[in-house]
Structure formats: structure tokens, C-alpha cells
């Protein structure tokens, strides 16, 4: 069916969703990374980027929070760009694990590949694939420049968060070495793990994340800067990865109830992609037991419901003035 939405309708839906969700309680800040435990749990931002470059921001959308697992989406795009979709499938995989984001069990079960670049194991492997091989600084530059291109503005590591994660990432160290055992780390192991830890520690705003989501929704063309950041044929590949594992073991429930492929992070961020229509991001630190932001989930769902949108609805959506 053809469906037309106006910018005013979308703006109103975002504002109403924010108001409805701002007093939702429940959940707890991630506490296994000490820095995240101390972030103000009342922060809340909601942002939508339309494909004409309009960015609708409500609440704390300029607050820089830890991007954490949402970074996996951005670096998966970089690796797709550098190596192509087939190589990513072969060297990492595209399967949902059905297990928590940091599962070691998942690696043991699927010893032939690390499943998907959107769980810790696959994300560490993705960092090992970033070019130029063997050059830690060059690889970091590629990762952070790709963040800038996708988000339309620069992002920087939060040093205190980076230190907090580096001091406590024992589980991820085990993952990295286990992957090495299966020949699934394609560069130096400590370097690959460090790049992963650093990318998780980048401070990002909800507004920047919604522009990144809008870039994916727009086939790789950043709607704000108008730069073609990645080839259009990679957009369905990254959206597929997000659809299948973006909420870890809760991904099916999420997609079924929200209608939008989205990726969460333990910093409280959620990035959602409605292909051909909009990117959306929400941020609020308290998480449910699976590590997904309680308020951000509610806010994204509320926007989708108000606009009667869903990635599988079969509608041809046009956004007008
Ligand atoms: N840096 C976090 C970790 O590796 C990211 C996890 C997440 O956001 O899901 O444990």
C-alpha cells in the first residue's frame, strides 16, 4: 500500500513518544563496566533523521554517551566496504547466536566462524580484518574516520570509559584468544581486542547515531552531509545483520513487537533503521536483563506505533513537507 507521512506528523510522533516514555522506570545501568554504572540514569534522548536531511531531536540528544555495541554496526560497514559482503560471510558469518552478546559458549558451538560482526566475538574478528593490516594507528584512523562519515560529525573516545573497559575486559580477552585458537583473528590478537575496546568507548550523541541510522536507511548516502559513505548494495546486508541479532537473545521478540531492525548497546543507546524512510536513535542508560535500554526500546516502539510503520508491513512510504 502507498502511505504518505508529513514531516510535521513525524515530528509530532517523536515529541509525543518522548513525553510518553520519559517517566518510564525500571532497569539498571550496566555495572560490569564501572564507568557506565555512574552515568546519570535519568538522561533520555530521542532523535529521528529523515532522508531529506531533517533531524528531529528531543531531550538529551547532544549528550555524549558510550556507543558500546552499537559501534559494531559501524565497523561491520567498514569491513563490508573493505572486503565485500562475501568475505564477511565467509570470514565472520551472519548468523544469530541466540545467546548473550559476550557468550563464549556461542563460539564453542559454532567453532567454524564467530557468527556475526554484531556480537563481541564477531566484532573483535571484524576489528582484526580492518585494513591496513598490522598497523594499529592506521586501523584506528580507518575506524574513527568511518564513524565520522556515517554520523556526519566527529566522535572521540571517552578516555575514562576506555580505561574502565580496558581494565575489566577479561571476558573479551578470553573471547579473542579462543577465536585465535579457531584461526578467526586475522591480525595481532591484543591489537584487535584493543581496537574493539576503543571503538566501544567512543562518546556519541543520539543525534549522531540517528544520522548514522539515516545513512543506512538511505542506501549509504548520508542525508545530512550528502556524501555517499558506502555502496547502496551493502545497505541491505548491514540491515540484515541488524535484523537478525541487534538485540542479542531478544532480537526476535524485538523485531516482532517493534517492526524495526535495531541495534542496542550497554551504554543505553539504540539505533534503528527503517529502510527508505528514516533512521532513529534513542538513549537512556538503564538496561533490561539482556542489556537493552528500557526507555530507548519503549521510545522507538512508540514512534513506530504512532506512525503505523513496520519494516514488514509492505507499505511504500513517502515523506512529504
Ligand atoms: N564493550 C562492551 C563489551 O564488550 C559492549 C557490549 C554491548 O554493548 O553489548 O562488553
Short mmCIF file of C-alpha atoms and ligand atoms in Angstrom, two decimals:
data_model
loop_
_atom_site.label_atom_id
_atom_site.label_comp_id
_atom_site.label_asym_id
_atom_site.label_seq_id
_atom_site.Cartn_x
_atom_site.Cartn_y
_atom_site.Cartn_z
CA UNK A 1 0.00 0.00 0.00
CA UNK A 2 1.11 3.57 -0.61
CA UNK A 3 1.46 5.54 2.61
CA UNK A 4 2.25 9.22 2.96
CA UNK A 5 3.62 10.84 6.11
CA UNK A 6 4.33 14.52 6.56
CA UNK A 7 7.38 15.89 8.35
CA UNK A 8 5.02 17.54 10.84
CA UNK A 9 3.36 14.18 11.61
CA UNK A 10 6.73 12.55 12.22
CA UNK A 11 7.91 15.46 14.40
CA UNK A 12 4.75 15.21 16.46
CA UNK A 13 5.13 11.43 16.85
CA UNK A 14 8.72 11.86 18.09
CA UNK A 15 7.70 14.55 20.59
CA UNK A 16 4.74 12.53 21.87
CA UNK A 17 6.82 9.35 22.16
CA UNK A 18 9.40 11.25 24.19
CA UNK A 19 6.76 12.66 26.55
CA UNK A 20 5.07 9.28 26.98
CA UNK A 21 8.31 7.45 27.74
CA UNK A 22 10.25 9.98 29.79
CA UNK A 23 8.88 8.78 33.12
CA UNK A 24 9.24 5.06 32.46
CA UNK A 25 11.28 3.48 35.21
CA UNK A 26 12.90 0.08 35.51
CA UNK A 27 16.21 -1.39 34.51
CA UNK A 28 19.71 -0.69 35.77
CA UNK A 29 22.79 0.92 34.30
CA UNK A 30 25.37 -1.62 33.09
CA UNK A 31 27.59 -2.22 36.10
CA UNK A 32 30.20 -4.64 34.74
CA UNK A 33 31.95 -1.59 33.22
CA UNK A 34 32.49 0.73 36.23
CA UNK A 35 32.27 3.98 34.20
CA UNK A 36 28.79 3.12 32.89
CA UNK A 37 27.46 2.38 36.37
CA UNK A 38 27.92 6.05 37.30
CA UNK A 39 26.15 7.73 34.36
CA UNK A 40 23.02 9.73 35.30
CA UNK A 41 20.18 7.20 34.81
CA UNK A 42 17.68 9.97 34.05
CA UNK A 43 19.30 11.04 30.78
CA UNK A 44 16.99 10.41 27.84
CA UNK A 45 17.19 11.47 24.20
CA UNK A 46 15.25 10.58 21.06
CA UNK A 47 16.28 11.50 17.52
CA UNK A 48 14.96 10.79 14.03
CA UNK A 49 16.77 11.53 10.76
CA UNK A 50 14.71 11.76 7.61
CA UNK A 51 16.20 11.09 4.22
CA UNK A 52 15.98 14.75 3.18
CA UNK A 53 18.45 15.55 5.99
CA UNK A 54 15.89 16.77 8.55
CA UNK A 55 16.99 15.76 12.07
CA UNK A 56 14.30 15.79 14.76
CA UNK A 57 15.84 15.88 18.24
CA UNK A 58 14.04 15.73 21.59
CA UNK A 59 15.64 15.57 25.06
CA UNK A 60 19.30 14.79 25.75
CA UNK A 61 20.29 14.25 22.14
CA UNK A 62 23.62 16.11 22.43
CA UNK A 63 24.87 14.16 25.45
CA UNK A 64 27.91 12.01 24.56
CA UNK A 65 27.37 8.51 25.90
CA UNK A 66 29.37 5.30 25.38
CA UNK A 67 28.46 3.88 21.97
CA UNK A 68 29.41 0.36 23.12
CA UNK A 69 27.87 -2.38 20.99
CA UNK A 70 26.27 -0.01 18.53
CA UNK A 71 29.86 0.55 17.31
CA UNK A 72 29.73 -2.99 15.92
CA UNK A 73 27.35 -1.79 13.20
CA UNK A 74 29.68 0.99 12.10
CA UNK A 75 32.78 -1.22 11.92
CA UNK A 76 30.82 -4.00 10.21
CA UNK A 77 30.08 -1.43 7.50
CA UNK A 78 33.79 -0.58 7.25
CA UNK A 79 34.73 -4.24 6.89
CA UNK A 80 31.94 -4.76 4.32
CA UNK A 81 33.39 -1.79 2.41
CA UNK A 82 36.97 -3.02 2.64
CA UNK A 83 36.39 -6.74 1.99
CA UNK A 84 32.94 -7.10 0.41
CA UNK A 85 29.82 -8.95 1.53
CA UNK A 86 31.02 -12.45 0.59
CA UNK A 87 34.24 -12.18 2.57
CA UNK A 88 32.35 -11.01 5.65
CA UNK A 89 30.04 -14.02 5.39
CA UNK A 90 32.97 -16.39 4.94
CA UNK A 91 35.36 -14.92 7.50
CA UNK A 92 32.87 -13.90 10.21
CA UNK A 93 29.35 -15.11 9.38
CA UNK A 94 25.85 -13.66 9.54
CA UNK A 95 24.05 -15.98 11.93
CA UNK A 96 22.15 -15.09 15.06
CA UNK A 97 23.67 -16.79 18.06
CA UNK A 98 20.53 -16.71 20.23
CA UNK A 99 22.92 -16.21 23.12
CA UNK A 100 24.13 -13.18 25.12
CA UNK A 101 26.40 -10.65 23.41
CA UNK A 102 29.55 -11.83 25.17
CA UNK A 103 28.90 -15.56 25.02
CA UNK A 104 31.90 -17.88 24.95
CA UNK A 105 29.55 -20.82 24.62
CA UNK A 106 28.40 -19.43 21.24
CA UNK A 107 31.97 -19.62 19.95
CA UNK A 108 32.34 -23.20 21.11
CA UNK A 109 29.05 -24.13 19.46
CA UNK A 110 30.00 -22.50 16.14
CA UNK A 111 33.70 -23.16 16.00
CA UNK A 112 33.75 -22.71 12.25
CA UNK A 113 33.11 -18.95 12.45
CA UNK A 114 32.37 -16.21 15.01
CA UNK A 115 28.69 -15.98 13.91
CA UNK A 116 28.13 -12.30 13.14
CA UNK A 117 30.04 -9.00 13.40
CA UNK A 118 27.32 -7.75 15.77
CA UNK A 119 28.27 -9.86 18.80
CA UNK A 120 31.51 -9.43 20.74
CA UNK A 121 33.28 -12.36 19.08
CA UNK A 122 32.48 -11.29 15.52
CA UNK A 123 33.17 -7.66 16.32
CA UNK A 124 36.67 -8.47 17.58
CA UNK A 125 37.20 -10.50 14.40
CA UNK A 126 35.90 -7.55 12.36
CA UNK A 127 38.48 -5.28 14.02
CA UNK A 128 41.15 -7.81 13.08
CA UNK A 129 40.03 -7.52 9.43
CA UNK A 130 40.23 -3.72 9.25
CA UNK A 131 42.89 -2.53 6.79
CA UNK A 132 45.76 -1.61 6.87
CA UNK A 133 46.76 -4.92 8.38
CA UNK A 134 49.35 -4.82 11.18
CA UNK A 135 49.12 -1.03 11.59
CA UNK A 136 47.32 -0.27 14.81
CA UNK A 137 47.19 3.51 14.26
CA UNK A 138 46.15 3.18 10.59
CA UNK A 139 43.39 0.77 11.56
CA UNK A 140 42.13 3.10 14.28
CA UNK A 141 42.09 6.00 11.83
CA UNK A 142 40.04 3.92 9.39
CA UNK A 143 37.58 3.02 12.16
CA UNK A 144 37.11 6.52 13.56
CA UNK A 145 37.00 8.22 10.14
CA UNK A 146 34.26 5.79 9.17
CA UNK A 147 32.37 6.85 12.33
CA UNK A 148 32.69 10.48 11.23
CA UNK A 149 31.48 9.72 7.72
CA UNK A 150 28.46 7.74 8.92
CA UNK A 151 27.48 10.17 11.70
CA UNK A 152 28.23 13.35 9.78
CA UNK A 153 30.49 14.76 12.52
CA UNK A 154 33.48 13.70 14.58
CA UNK A 155 33.33 11.42 17.58
CA UNK A 156 36.05 10.85 20.15
CA UNK A 157 36.99 8.19 22.66
CA UNK A 158 35.91 8.89 26.25
CA UNK A 159 39.30 8.23 27.87
CA UNK A 160 37.87 7.32 31.26
CA UNK A 161 35.49 4.79 29.68
CA UNK A 162 38.30 3.31 27.57
CA UNK A 163 40.41 2.85 30.68
CA UNK A 164 37.47 1.41 32.62
CA UNK A 165 36.77 -1.14 29.86
CA UNK A 166 40.43 -2.00 29.28
CA UNK A 167 40.91 -2.68 33.00
CA UNK A 168 37.91 -5.01 33.21
CA UNK A 169 37.50 -6.74 29.81
CA UNK A 170 38.60 -10.20 30.96
CA UNK A 171 35.73 -11.97 29.22
CA UNK A 172 36.58 -10.28 25.92
CA UNK A 173 40.24 -11.26 26.31
CA UNK A 174 39.10 -14.88 26.64
CA UNK A 175 36.92 -14.49 23.52
CA UNK A 176 39.79 -13.03 21.49
CA UNK A 177 42.21 -15.82 22.36
CA UNK A 178 39.58 -18.51 21.84
CA UNK A 179 38.93 -17.08 18.37
CA UNK A 180 42.65 -17.16 17.68
CA UNK A 181 42.51 -20.86 18.51
CA UNK A 182 39.97 -21.26 15.68
CA UNK A 183 42.05 -19.12 13.27
CA UNK A 184 39.39 -16.41 13.29
CA UNK A 185 41.58 -13.46 14.29
CA UNK A 186 43.21 -12.15 11.13
CA UNK A 187 45.72 -9.78 12.73
CA UNK A 188 47.53 -9.36 16.03
CA UNK A 189 45.25 -10.54 18.89
CA UNK A 190 45.90 -7.85 21.57
CA UNK A 191 45.74 -5.16 18.84
CA UNK A 192 42.38 -6.43 17.56
CA UNK A 193 40.95 -6.58 21.07
CA UNK A 194 42.26 -3.10 21.87
CA UNK A 195 40.67 -1.64 18.72
CA UNK A 196 37.36 -3.25 19.69
CA UNK A 197 37.60 -1.88 23.24
CA UNK A 198 38.48 1.57 21.93
CA UNK A 199 35.61 1.68 19.46
CA UNK A 200 33.17 0.68 22.23
CA UNK A 201 34.48 3.63 24.31
CA UNK A 202 33.64 6.28 21.73
CA UNK A 203 31.34 9.00 23.01
CA UNK A 204 28.41 9.50 20.66
CA UNK A 205 25.20 11.52 20.75
CA UNK A 206 21.72 10.24 19.94
CA UNK A 207 21.63 12.82 17.17
CA UNK A 208 24.84 11.44 15.61
CA UNK A 209 23.52 7.89 15.87
CA UNK A 210 20.26 8.78 14.18
CA UNK A 211 22.21 10.34 11.29
CA UNK A 212 24.21 7.10 11.05
CA UNK A 213 20.93 5.14 11.03
CA UNK A 214 19.58 7.54 8.39
CA UNK A 215 22.66 6.88 6.25
CA UNK A 216 21.96 3.14 6.35
CA UNK A 217 18.24 3.74 5.65
CA UNK A 218 19.28 5.93 2.71
CA UNK A 219 21.41 3.27 0.97
CA UNK A 220 24.76 4.59 2.24
CA UNK A 221 24.18 8.24 1.31
CA UNK A 222 24.49 10.41 4.42
CA UNK A 223 21.28 12.51 4.35
CA UNK A 224 22.94 15.41 6.17
CA UNK A 225 26.38 15.67 4.53
CA UNK A 226 25.14 14.21 1.21
CA UNK A 227 28.30 12.07 0.98
CA UNK A 228 27.99 8.52 -0.35
CA UNK A 229 29.61 6.71 2.58
CA UNK A 230 29.17 3.15 1.34
CA UNK A 231 27.80 1.40 -1.74
CA UNK A 232 24.00 1.06 -1.88
CA UNK A 233 24.19 -2.73 -2.25
CA UNK A 234 25.78 -3.00 1.21
CA UNK A 235 22.78 -1.35 2.92
CA UNK A 236 20.55 -4.47 2.85
CA UNK A 237 23.49 -6.54 4.09
CA UNK A 238 24.03 -4.41 7.20
CA UNK A 239 20.29 -4.11 7.82
CA UNK A 240 20.02 -7.91 7.63
CA UNK A 241 22.73 -8.30 10.25
CA UNK A 242 20.96 -5.77 12.49
CA UNK A 243 17.60 -7.54 11.98
CA UNK A 244 18.95 -10.94 12.91
CA UNK A 245 20.95 -10.14 16.02
CA UNK A 246 20.64 -6.46 17.01
CA UNK A 247 19.03 -7.24 20.37
CA UNK A 248 21.04 -10.40 21.06
CA UNK A 249 18.90 -13.17 22.54
CA UNK A 250 15.84 -10.88 22.45
CA UNK A 251 16.10 -9.99 18.76
CA UNK A 252 13.07 -11.97 17.59
CA UNK A 253 10.85 -10.52 20.30
CA UNK A 254 12.13 -7.05 19.49
CA UNK A 255 11.55 -7.24 15.74
CA UNK A 256 8.15 -8.87 16.21
CA UNK A 257 6.95 -6.19 18.61
CA UNK A 258 8.66 -3.06 17.22
CA UNK A 259 8.71 -3.65 13.45
CA UNK A 260 12.15 -2.07 13.05
CA UNK A 261 15.63 -3.61 12.79
CA UNK A 262 17.68 -2.05 15.59
CA UNK A 263 20.96 -2.44 17.43
CA UNK A 264 21.44 -1.76 21.10
CA UNK A 265 24.49 -1.08 23.27
CA UNK A 266 25.10 -1.37 27.01
CA UNK A 267 25.74 2.39 27.15
CA UNK A 268 21.94 2.74 26.71
CA UNK A 269 21.88 3.56 23.00
CA UNK A 270 19.59 2.05 20.36
CA UNK A 271 19.97 2.65 16.60
CA UNK A 272 17.04 1.70 14.35
CA UNK A 273 16.84 1.54 10.56
CA UNK A 274 13.61 1.89 8.60
CA UNK A 275 14.96 1.45 5.04
CA UNK A 276 13.88 4.15 2.61
CA UNK A 277 12.13 6.13 5.35
CA UNK A 278 14.23 7.16 8.35
CA UNK A 279 16.91 6.43 10.90
CA UNK A 280 16.07 6.59 14.58
CA UNK A 281 18.17 6.59 17.75
CA UNK A 282 17.31 6.72 21.41
CA UNK A 283 19.45 6.83 24.51
CA UNK A 284 18.71 6.15 28.19
CA UNK A 285 21.17 4.29 30.46
CA UNK A 286 19.04 1.78 32.48
CA UNK A 287 19.02 -1.65 30.80
CA UNK A 288 16.87 -4.77 30.97
CA UNK A 289 18.42 -8.14 31.82
CA UNK A 290 19.52 -8.76 28.22
CA UNK A 291 21.45 -5.44 28.19
CA UNK A 292 18.99 -3.35 26.15
CA UNK A 293 17.87 0.14 27.24
CA UNK A 294 14.38 0.01 28.74
CA UNK A 295 13.36 3.56 27.87
CA UNK A 296 15.07 3.64 24.45
CA UNK A 297 13.22 0.49 23.43
CA UNK A 298 9.90 1.96 24.55
CA UNK A 299 10.55 5.23 22.73
CA UNK A 300 11.47 3.61 19.41
CA UNK A 301 8.45 1.32 19.62
CA UNK A 302 6.19 4.28 20.41
CA UNK A 303 7.37 6.21 17.33
CA UNK A 304 6.83 3.17 15.11
CA UNK A 305 3.36 2.59 16.52
CA UNK A 306 2.27 6.22 16.23
CA UNK A 307 3.34 6.31 12.59
CA UNK A 308 1.96 2.82 11.93
CA UNK A 309 5.28 1.82 10.39
CA UNK A 310 6.86 -1.61 10.17
CA UNK A 311 9.64 -2.96 8.02
CA UNK A 312 7.48 -5.94 7.01
CA UNK A 313 4.23 -4.01 6.56
CA UNK A 314 4.69 -3.94 2.81
CA UNK A 315 3.95 -0.22 2.59
CA UNK A 316 5.60 2.13 0.09
CA UNK A 317 6.21 5.11 2.37
CA UNK A 318 6.66 8.67 1.12
CA UNK A 319 7.60 11.55 3.41
CA UNK A 320 6.39 14.98 2.31
CA UNK A 321 6.51 18.57 3.64
N1 LIG B 1 32.12 -3.01 25.38
C1 LIG B 1 31.04 -3.88 25.74
C2 LIG B 1 31.54 -5.27 25.89
O1 LIG B 1 32.31 -5.70 25.08
C3 LIG B 1 29.95 -3.77 24.73
C4 LIG B 1 28.79 -4.69 24.99
C5 LIG B 1 27.46 -4.21 24.47
O2 LIG B 1 27.20 -3.02 24.36
O3 LIG B 1 26.62 -5.09 24.22
O4 LIG B 1 31.24 -5.97 26.80
#
